Short mmCIF file of C-alpha atoms and ligand atoms in Angstrom, two decimals:
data_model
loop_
_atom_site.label_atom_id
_atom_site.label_comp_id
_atom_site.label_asym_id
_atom_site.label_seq_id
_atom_site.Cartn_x
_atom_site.Cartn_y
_atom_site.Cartn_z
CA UNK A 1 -49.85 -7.23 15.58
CA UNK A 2 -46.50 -8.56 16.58
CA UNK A 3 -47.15 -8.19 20.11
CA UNK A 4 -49.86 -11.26 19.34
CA UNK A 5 -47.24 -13.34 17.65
CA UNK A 6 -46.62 -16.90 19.31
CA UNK A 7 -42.94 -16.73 20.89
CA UNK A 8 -41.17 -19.87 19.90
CA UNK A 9 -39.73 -22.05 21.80
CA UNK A 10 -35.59 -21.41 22.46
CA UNK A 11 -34.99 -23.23 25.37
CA UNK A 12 -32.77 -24.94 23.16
CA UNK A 13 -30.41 -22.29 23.10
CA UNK A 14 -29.70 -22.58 26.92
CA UNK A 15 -29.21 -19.27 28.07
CA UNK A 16 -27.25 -18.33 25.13
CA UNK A 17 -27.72 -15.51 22.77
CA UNK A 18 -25.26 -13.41 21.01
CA UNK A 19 -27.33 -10.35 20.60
CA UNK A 20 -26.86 -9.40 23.96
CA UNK A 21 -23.92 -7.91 23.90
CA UNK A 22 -25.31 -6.02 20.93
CA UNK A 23 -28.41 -4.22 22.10
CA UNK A 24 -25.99 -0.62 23.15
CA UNK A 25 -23.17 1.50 21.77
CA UNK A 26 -21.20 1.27 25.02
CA UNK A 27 -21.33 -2.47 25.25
CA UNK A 28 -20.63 -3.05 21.38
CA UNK A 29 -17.49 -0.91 22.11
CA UNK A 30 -16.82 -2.79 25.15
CA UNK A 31 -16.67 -6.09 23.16
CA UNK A 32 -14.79 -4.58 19.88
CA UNK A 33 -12.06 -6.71 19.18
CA UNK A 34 -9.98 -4.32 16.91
CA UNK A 35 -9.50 -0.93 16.59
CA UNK A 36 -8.86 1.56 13.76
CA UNK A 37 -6.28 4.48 14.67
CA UNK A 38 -4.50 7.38 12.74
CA UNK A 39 -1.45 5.12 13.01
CA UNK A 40 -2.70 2.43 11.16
CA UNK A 41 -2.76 4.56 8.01
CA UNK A 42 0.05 5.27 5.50
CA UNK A 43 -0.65 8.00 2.79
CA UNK A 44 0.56 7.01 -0.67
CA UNK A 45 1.70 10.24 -2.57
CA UNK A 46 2.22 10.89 -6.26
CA UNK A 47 5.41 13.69 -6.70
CA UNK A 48 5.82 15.57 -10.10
CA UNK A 49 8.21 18.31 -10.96
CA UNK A 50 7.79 22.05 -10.61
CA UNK A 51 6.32 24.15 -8.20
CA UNK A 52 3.34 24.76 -6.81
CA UNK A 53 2.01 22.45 -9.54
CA UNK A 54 -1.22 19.89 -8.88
CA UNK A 55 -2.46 17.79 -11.49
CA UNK A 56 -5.72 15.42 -11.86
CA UNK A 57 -5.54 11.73 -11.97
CA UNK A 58 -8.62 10.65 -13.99
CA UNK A 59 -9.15 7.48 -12.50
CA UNK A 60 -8.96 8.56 -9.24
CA UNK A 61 -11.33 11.22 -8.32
CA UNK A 62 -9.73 13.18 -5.77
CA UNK A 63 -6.56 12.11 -5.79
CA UNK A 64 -3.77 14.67 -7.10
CA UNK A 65 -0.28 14.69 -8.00
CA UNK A 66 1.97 17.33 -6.42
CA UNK A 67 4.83 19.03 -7.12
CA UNK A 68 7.87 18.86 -4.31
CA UNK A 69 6.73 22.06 -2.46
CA UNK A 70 3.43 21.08 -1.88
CA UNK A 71 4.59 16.99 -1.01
CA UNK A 72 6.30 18.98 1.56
CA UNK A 73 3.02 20.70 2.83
CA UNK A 74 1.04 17.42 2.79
CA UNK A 75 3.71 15.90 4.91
CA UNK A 76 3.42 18.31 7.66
CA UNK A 77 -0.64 18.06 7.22
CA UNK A 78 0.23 14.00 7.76
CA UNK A 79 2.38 14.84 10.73
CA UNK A 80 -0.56 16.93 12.64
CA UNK A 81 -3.20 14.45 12.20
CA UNK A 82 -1.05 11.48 13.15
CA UNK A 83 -0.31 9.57 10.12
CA UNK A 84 3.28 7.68 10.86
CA UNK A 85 4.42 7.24 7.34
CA UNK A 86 4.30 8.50 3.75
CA UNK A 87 4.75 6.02 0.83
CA UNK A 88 6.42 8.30 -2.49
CA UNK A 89 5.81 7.68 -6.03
CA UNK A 90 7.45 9.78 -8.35
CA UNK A 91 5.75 10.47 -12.38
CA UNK A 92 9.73 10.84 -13.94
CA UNK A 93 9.29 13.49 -16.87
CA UNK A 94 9.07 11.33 -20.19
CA UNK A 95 12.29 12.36 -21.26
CA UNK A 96 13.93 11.43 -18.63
CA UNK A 97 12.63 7.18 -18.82
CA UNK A 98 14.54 5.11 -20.79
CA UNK A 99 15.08 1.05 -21.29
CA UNK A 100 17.84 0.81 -18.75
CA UNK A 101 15.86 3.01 -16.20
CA UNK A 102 19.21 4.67 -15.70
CA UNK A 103 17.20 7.81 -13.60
CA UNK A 104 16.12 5.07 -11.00
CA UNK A 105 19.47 5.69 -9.38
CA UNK A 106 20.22 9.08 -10.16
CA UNK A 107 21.11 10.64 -7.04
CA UNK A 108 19.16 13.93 -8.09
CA UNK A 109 15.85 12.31 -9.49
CA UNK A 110 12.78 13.45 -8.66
CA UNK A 111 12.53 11.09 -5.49
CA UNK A 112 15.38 11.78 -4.10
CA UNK A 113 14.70 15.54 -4.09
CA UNK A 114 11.24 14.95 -2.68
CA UNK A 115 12.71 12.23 -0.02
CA UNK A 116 15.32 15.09 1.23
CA UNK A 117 13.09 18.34 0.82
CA UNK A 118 10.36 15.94 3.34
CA UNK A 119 13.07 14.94 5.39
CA UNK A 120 14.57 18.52 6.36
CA UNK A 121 11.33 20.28 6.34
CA UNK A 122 9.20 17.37 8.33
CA UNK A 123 11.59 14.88 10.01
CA UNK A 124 9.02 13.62 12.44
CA UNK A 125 7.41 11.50 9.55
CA UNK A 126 8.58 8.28 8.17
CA UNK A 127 9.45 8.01 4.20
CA UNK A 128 8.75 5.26 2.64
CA UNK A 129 10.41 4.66 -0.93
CA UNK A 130 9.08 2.82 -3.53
CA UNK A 131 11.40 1.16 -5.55
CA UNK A 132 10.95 -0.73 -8.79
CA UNK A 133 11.69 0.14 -12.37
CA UNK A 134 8.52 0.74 -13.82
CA UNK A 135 8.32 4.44 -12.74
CA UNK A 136 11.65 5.34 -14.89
CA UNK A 137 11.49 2.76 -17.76
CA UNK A 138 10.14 3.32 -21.41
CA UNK A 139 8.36 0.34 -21.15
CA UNK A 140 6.47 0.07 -17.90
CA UNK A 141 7.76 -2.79 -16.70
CA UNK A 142 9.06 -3.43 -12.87
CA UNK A 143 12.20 -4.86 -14.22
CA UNK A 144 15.06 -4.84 -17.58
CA UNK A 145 13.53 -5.98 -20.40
CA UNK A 146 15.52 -7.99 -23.11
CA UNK A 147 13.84 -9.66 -25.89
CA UNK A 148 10.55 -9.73 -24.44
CA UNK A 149 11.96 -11.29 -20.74
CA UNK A 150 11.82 -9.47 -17.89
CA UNK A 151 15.39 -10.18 -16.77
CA UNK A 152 15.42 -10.85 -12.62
CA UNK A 153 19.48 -10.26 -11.69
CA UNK A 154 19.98 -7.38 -13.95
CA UNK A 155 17.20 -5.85 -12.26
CA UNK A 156 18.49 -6.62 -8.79
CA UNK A 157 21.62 -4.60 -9.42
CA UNK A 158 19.67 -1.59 -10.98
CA UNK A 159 17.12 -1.68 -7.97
CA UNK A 160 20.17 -1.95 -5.10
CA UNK A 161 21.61 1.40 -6.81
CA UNK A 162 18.10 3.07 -6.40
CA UNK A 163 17.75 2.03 -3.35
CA UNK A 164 21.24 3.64 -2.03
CA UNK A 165 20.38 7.02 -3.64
CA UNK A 166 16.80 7.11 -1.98
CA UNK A 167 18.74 6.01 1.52
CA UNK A 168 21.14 8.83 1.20
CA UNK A 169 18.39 11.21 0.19
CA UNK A 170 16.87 10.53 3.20
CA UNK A 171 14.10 7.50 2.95
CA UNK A 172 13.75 5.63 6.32
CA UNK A 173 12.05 2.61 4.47
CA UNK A 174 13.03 0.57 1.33
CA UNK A 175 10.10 -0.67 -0.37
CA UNK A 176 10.88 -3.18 -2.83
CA UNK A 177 7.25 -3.71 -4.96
CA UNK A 178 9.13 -5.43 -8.17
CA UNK A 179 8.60 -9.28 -7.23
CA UNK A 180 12.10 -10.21 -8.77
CA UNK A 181 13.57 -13.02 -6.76
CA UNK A 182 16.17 -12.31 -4.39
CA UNK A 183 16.00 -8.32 -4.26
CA UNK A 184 15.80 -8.12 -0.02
CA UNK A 185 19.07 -9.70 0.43
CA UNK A 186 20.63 -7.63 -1.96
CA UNK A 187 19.19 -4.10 -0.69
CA UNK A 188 19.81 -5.20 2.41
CA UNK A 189 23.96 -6.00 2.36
CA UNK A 190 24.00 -3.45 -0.31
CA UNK A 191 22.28 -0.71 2.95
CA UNK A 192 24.43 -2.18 5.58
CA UNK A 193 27.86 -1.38 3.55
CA UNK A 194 26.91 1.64 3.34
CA UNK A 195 26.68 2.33 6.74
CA UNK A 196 22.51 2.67 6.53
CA UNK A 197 22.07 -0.53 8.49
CA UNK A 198 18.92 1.34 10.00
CA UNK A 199 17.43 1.46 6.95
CA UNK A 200 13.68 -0.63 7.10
CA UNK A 201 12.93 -2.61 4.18
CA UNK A 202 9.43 -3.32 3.67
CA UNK A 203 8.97 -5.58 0.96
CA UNK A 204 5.91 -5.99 -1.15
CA UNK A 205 5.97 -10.01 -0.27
CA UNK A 206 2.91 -11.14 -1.84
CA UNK A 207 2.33 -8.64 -4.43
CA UNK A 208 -0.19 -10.33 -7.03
CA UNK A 209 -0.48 -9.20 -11.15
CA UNK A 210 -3.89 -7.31 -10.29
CA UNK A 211 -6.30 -5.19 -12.97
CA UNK A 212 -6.61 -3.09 -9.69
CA UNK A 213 -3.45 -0.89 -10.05
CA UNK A 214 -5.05 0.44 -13.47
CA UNK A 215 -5.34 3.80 -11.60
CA UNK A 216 -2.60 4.05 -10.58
CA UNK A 217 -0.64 3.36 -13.58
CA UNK A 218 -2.35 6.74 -15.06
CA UNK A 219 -0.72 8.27 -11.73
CA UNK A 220 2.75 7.50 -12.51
CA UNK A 221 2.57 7.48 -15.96
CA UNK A 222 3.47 3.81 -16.69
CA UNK A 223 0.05 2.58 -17.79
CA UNK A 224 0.27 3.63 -21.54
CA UNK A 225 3.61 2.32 -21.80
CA UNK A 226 2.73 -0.98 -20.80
CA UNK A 227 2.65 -3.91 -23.74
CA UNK A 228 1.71 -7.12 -22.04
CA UNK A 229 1.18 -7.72 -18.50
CA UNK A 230 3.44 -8.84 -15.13
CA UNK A 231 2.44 -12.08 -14.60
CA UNK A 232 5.92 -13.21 -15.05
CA UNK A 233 6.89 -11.84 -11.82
CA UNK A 234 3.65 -11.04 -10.03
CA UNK A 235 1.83 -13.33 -8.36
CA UNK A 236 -1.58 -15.39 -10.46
CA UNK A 237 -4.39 -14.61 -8.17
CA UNK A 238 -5.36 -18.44 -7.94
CA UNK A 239 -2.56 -18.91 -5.10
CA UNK A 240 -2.25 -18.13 -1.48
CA UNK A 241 0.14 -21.20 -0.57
CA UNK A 242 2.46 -19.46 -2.48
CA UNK A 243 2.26 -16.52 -1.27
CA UNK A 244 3.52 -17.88 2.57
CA UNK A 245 6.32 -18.82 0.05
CA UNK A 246 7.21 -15.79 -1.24
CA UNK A 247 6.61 -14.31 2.71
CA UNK A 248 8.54 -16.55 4.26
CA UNK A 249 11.36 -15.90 1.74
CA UNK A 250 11.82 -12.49 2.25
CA UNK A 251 11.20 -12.29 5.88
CA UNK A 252 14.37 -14.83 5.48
CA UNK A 253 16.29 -12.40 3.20
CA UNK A 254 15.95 -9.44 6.30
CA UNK A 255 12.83 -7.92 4.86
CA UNK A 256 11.92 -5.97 8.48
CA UNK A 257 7.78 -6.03 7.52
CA UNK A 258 5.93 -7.24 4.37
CA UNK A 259 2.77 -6.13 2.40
CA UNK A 260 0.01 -7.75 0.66
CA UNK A 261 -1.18 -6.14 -2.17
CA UNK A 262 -3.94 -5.30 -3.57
CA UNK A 263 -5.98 -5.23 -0.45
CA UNK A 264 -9.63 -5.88 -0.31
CA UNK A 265 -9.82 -8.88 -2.21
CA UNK A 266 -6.89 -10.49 -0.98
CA UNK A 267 -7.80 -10.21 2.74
CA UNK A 268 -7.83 -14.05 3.12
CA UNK A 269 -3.94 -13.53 2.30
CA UNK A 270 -3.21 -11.32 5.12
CA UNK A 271 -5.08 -13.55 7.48
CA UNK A 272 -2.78 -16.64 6.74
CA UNK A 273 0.30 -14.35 6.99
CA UNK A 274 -1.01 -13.14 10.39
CA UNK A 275 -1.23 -16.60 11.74
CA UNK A 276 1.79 -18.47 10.15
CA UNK A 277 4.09 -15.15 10.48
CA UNK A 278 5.41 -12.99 13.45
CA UNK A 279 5.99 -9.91 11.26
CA UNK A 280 4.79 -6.52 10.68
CA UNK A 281 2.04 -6.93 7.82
CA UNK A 282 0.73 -3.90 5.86
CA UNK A 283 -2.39 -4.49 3.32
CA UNK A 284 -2.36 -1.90 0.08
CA UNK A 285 -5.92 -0.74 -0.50
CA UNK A 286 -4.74 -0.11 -3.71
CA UNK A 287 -5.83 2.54 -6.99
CA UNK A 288 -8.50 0.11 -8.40
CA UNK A 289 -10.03 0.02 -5.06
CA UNK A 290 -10.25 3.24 -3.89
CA UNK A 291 -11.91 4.17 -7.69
CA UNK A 292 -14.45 1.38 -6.86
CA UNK A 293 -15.51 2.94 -3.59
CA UNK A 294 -15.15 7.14 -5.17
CA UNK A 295 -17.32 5.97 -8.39
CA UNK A 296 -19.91 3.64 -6.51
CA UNK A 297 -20.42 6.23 -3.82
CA UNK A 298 -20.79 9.38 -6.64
CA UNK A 299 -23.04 6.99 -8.70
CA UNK A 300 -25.15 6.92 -5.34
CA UNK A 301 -24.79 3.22 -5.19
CA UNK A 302 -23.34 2.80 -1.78
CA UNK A 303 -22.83 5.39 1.14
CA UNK A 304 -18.88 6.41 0.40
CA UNK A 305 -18.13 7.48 4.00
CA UNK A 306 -19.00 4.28 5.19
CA UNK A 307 -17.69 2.18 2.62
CA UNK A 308 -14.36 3.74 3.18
CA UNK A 309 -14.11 3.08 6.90
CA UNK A 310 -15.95 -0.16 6.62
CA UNK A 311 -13.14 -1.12 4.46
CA UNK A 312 -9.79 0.20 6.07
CA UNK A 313 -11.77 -1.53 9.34
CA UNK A 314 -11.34 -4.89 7.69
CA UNK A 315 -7.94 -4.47 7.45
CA UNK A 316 -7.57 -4.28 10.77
CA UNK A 317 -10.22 -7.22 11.68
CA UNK A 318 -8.02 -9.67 8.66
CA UNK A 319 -4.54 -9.06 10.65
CA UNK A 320 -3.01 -5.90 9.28
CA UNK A 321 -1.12 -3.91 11.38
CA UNK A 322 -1.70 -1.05 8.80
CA UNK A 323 -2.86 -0.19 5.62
CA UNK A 324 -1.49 1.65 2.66
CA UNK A 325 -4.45 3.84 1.59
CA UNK A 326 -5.18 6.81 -0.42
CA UNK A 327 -8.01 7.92 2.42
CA UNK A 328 -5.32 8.20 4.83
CA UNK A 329 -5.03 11.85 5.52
CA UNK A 330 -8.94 12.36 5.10
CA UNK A 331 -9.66 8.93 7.80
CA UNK A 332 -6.95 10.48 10.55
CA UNK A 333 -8.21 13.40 10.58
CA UNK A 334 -11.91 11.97 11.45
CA UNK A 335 -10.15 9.30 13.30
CA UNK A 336 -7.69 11.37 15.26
CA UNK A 337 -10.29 14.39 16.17
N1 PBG B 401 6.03 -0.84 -8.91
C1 PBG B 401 4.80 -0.64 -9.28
C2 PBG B 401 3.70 -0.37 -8.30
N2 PBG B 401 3.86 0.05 -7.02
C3 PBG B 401 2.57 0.25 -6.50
C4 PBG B 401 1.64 -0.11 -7.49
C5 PBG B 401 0.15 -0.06 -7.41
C6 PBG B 401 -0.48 0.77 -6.35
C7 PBG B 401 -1.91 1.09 -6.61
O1 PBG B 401 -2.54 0.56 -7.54
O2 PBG B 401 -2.45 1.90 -5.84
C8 PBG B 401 2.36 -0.51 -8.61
C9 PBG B 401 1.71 -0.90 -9.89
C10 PBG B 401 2.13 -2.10 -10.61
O3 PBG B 401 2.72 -3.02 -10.05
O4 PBG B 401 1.83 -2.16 -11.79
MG1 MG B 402 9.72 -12.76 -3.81
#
């Protein structure tokens, strides 16, 4: 009987003991020292031509991609339930890809029609546009490829190009996720002669070479193309000095906020960004992740619903000020309501 059981002796604790605080709901809200709000969230979206068109990502159970009419009704769906910002990914047609990635800065690509069919029909939420090669080369690389090496300046002046058609078309936020050196500066003189000097760039800072985007290489249609792997440009996962490096750089270069990415297991990144850095900082729960929590919860491993906000929470508790996340529409909605 544990009502018989000896009590030990604590008067060594004097007084103190940090279960009290725990022992109700009201007073473990009382001493909760983050929160976890609709905006907090930012719902990345996969576009694909025609109309009324969805199709299934494999990899990422749930997930679709959608043609520009129905990007348009997800957008107002974000809007009501309080989600500040979309981030766009377009799957460009195969034909359409090629080795200069000459459709990353055609002014009627895919993106740009989505950016400007969002931004009449729903101007209340924020666009954020991806830009980087890999979702209009042949070969599925973030950058020009010659002879094997991803070439960094050549690339620059490709990405400032795509980045003026997606500001005309309407994208409130530039979001460089290439890692070339130097691309910041150059979107952001390249914005501000052009008269879009409002125009946020958020740059993917600290973006690391990561088997977790695997999903979402299926999404966009880049994985297959793919011979090799990134780690010329993205970061090796042994490093986080570095990665205040690469931070502090383009916070230097006018970058407005800055992501870490992937997310989960790089949480000890955005806690030394928080505390060195006075900047914005979104986390990217990224493709690889959110298949981890879909297939562990289906395989009845681990309770899904919790998992997911357990892990958007620690976003929040590491220093975030938001996270990129596929459960964004689904968690504002339960958030919000
Ligand atoms: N420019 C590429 C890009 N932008 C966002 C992601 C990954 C996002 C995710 O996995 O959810 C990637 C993949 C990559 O770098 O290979
Ligand atoms: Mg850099």
């Amino acid at each position: 009987m544990t009502q018989n059981w000896p009590r030990h002796d604590m008067s060594f604790l004097g007084g103190r003991r940090l279960r009290r605080t725990r022992q109700s709901e009201w007073s473990r809200a009382m001493v909760r020292e983050t929160d976890l709000r609709p905006s907090d969230l930012i719902w990345p979206l996969f576009v694909i031509e025609g109309q009324n068109e969805k199709t299934a990502i494999q990899t990422m159970p749930g997930v679709e991609r959608l043609s520009i009419d129905l990007m348009v009704e997800a957008a107002k769906a974000a809007r009501d339930a309080g989600i500040p910002a979309l981030a766009i990914f377009p799957n460009t047609p195969d034909h359409l890809r090629s080795e200069s990635g000459a459709e990353a800065f055609n002014p009627d690509n895919l993106m740009c029609r989505v950016l400007s069919a969002i931004k009449s029909a729903v101007p209340e939420i924020g666009l954020i546009a991806d830009v980087a090669l890999d979702e209009y080369s042949s070969d599925g690389q973030d950058g020009l490829v010659r002879d094997g090496e991803i070439l960094n300046d050549e690339t620059v002046a490709v990405m400032v190009r795509s980045a003026l058609v997606q500001a005309r078309a309407g994208a409130d936020i530039i979001a460089p996720s290439d890692m070339m050196d130097g691309r910041v500066a150059a979107i952001r003189s390249a914005l501000d002669a052009e008269g879009f000097e409002h125009v946020q760039i958020m740059s993917y800072a600290a973006k690391y070479a990561s088997c977790f985007y695997g999903p979402f290489r299926e999404a966009v249609g880049s994985g297959s193309r793919l011979k090799g792997d990134k780690r010329t440009y993205q970061m090796d996962y042994a490093n986080s000095d570095e990665a205040l490096r690469e931070i502090e750089q383009d916070i230097a270069e006018g970058a407005d906020s800055i992501m870490v990415k992937p997310g989960l297991p790089y949480l000890d990144v955005v806690r030394r960004a928080r505390d060195t850095f006075n900047v914005p900082i979104y986390a990217y729960q990224v493709s690889g992740e959110y298949a981890m929590i879909e297939m562990a919860g289906a395989a009845g491993a681990i309770n899904r619903d919790a998992a997911v906000l357990e892990s958007l929470w620690a976003f929040k508790r590491a220093g975030a000020n938001g996270v990129l996340t596929y459960y964004a529409l689904e968690m504002a909605r339960k958030l919000g309501g």
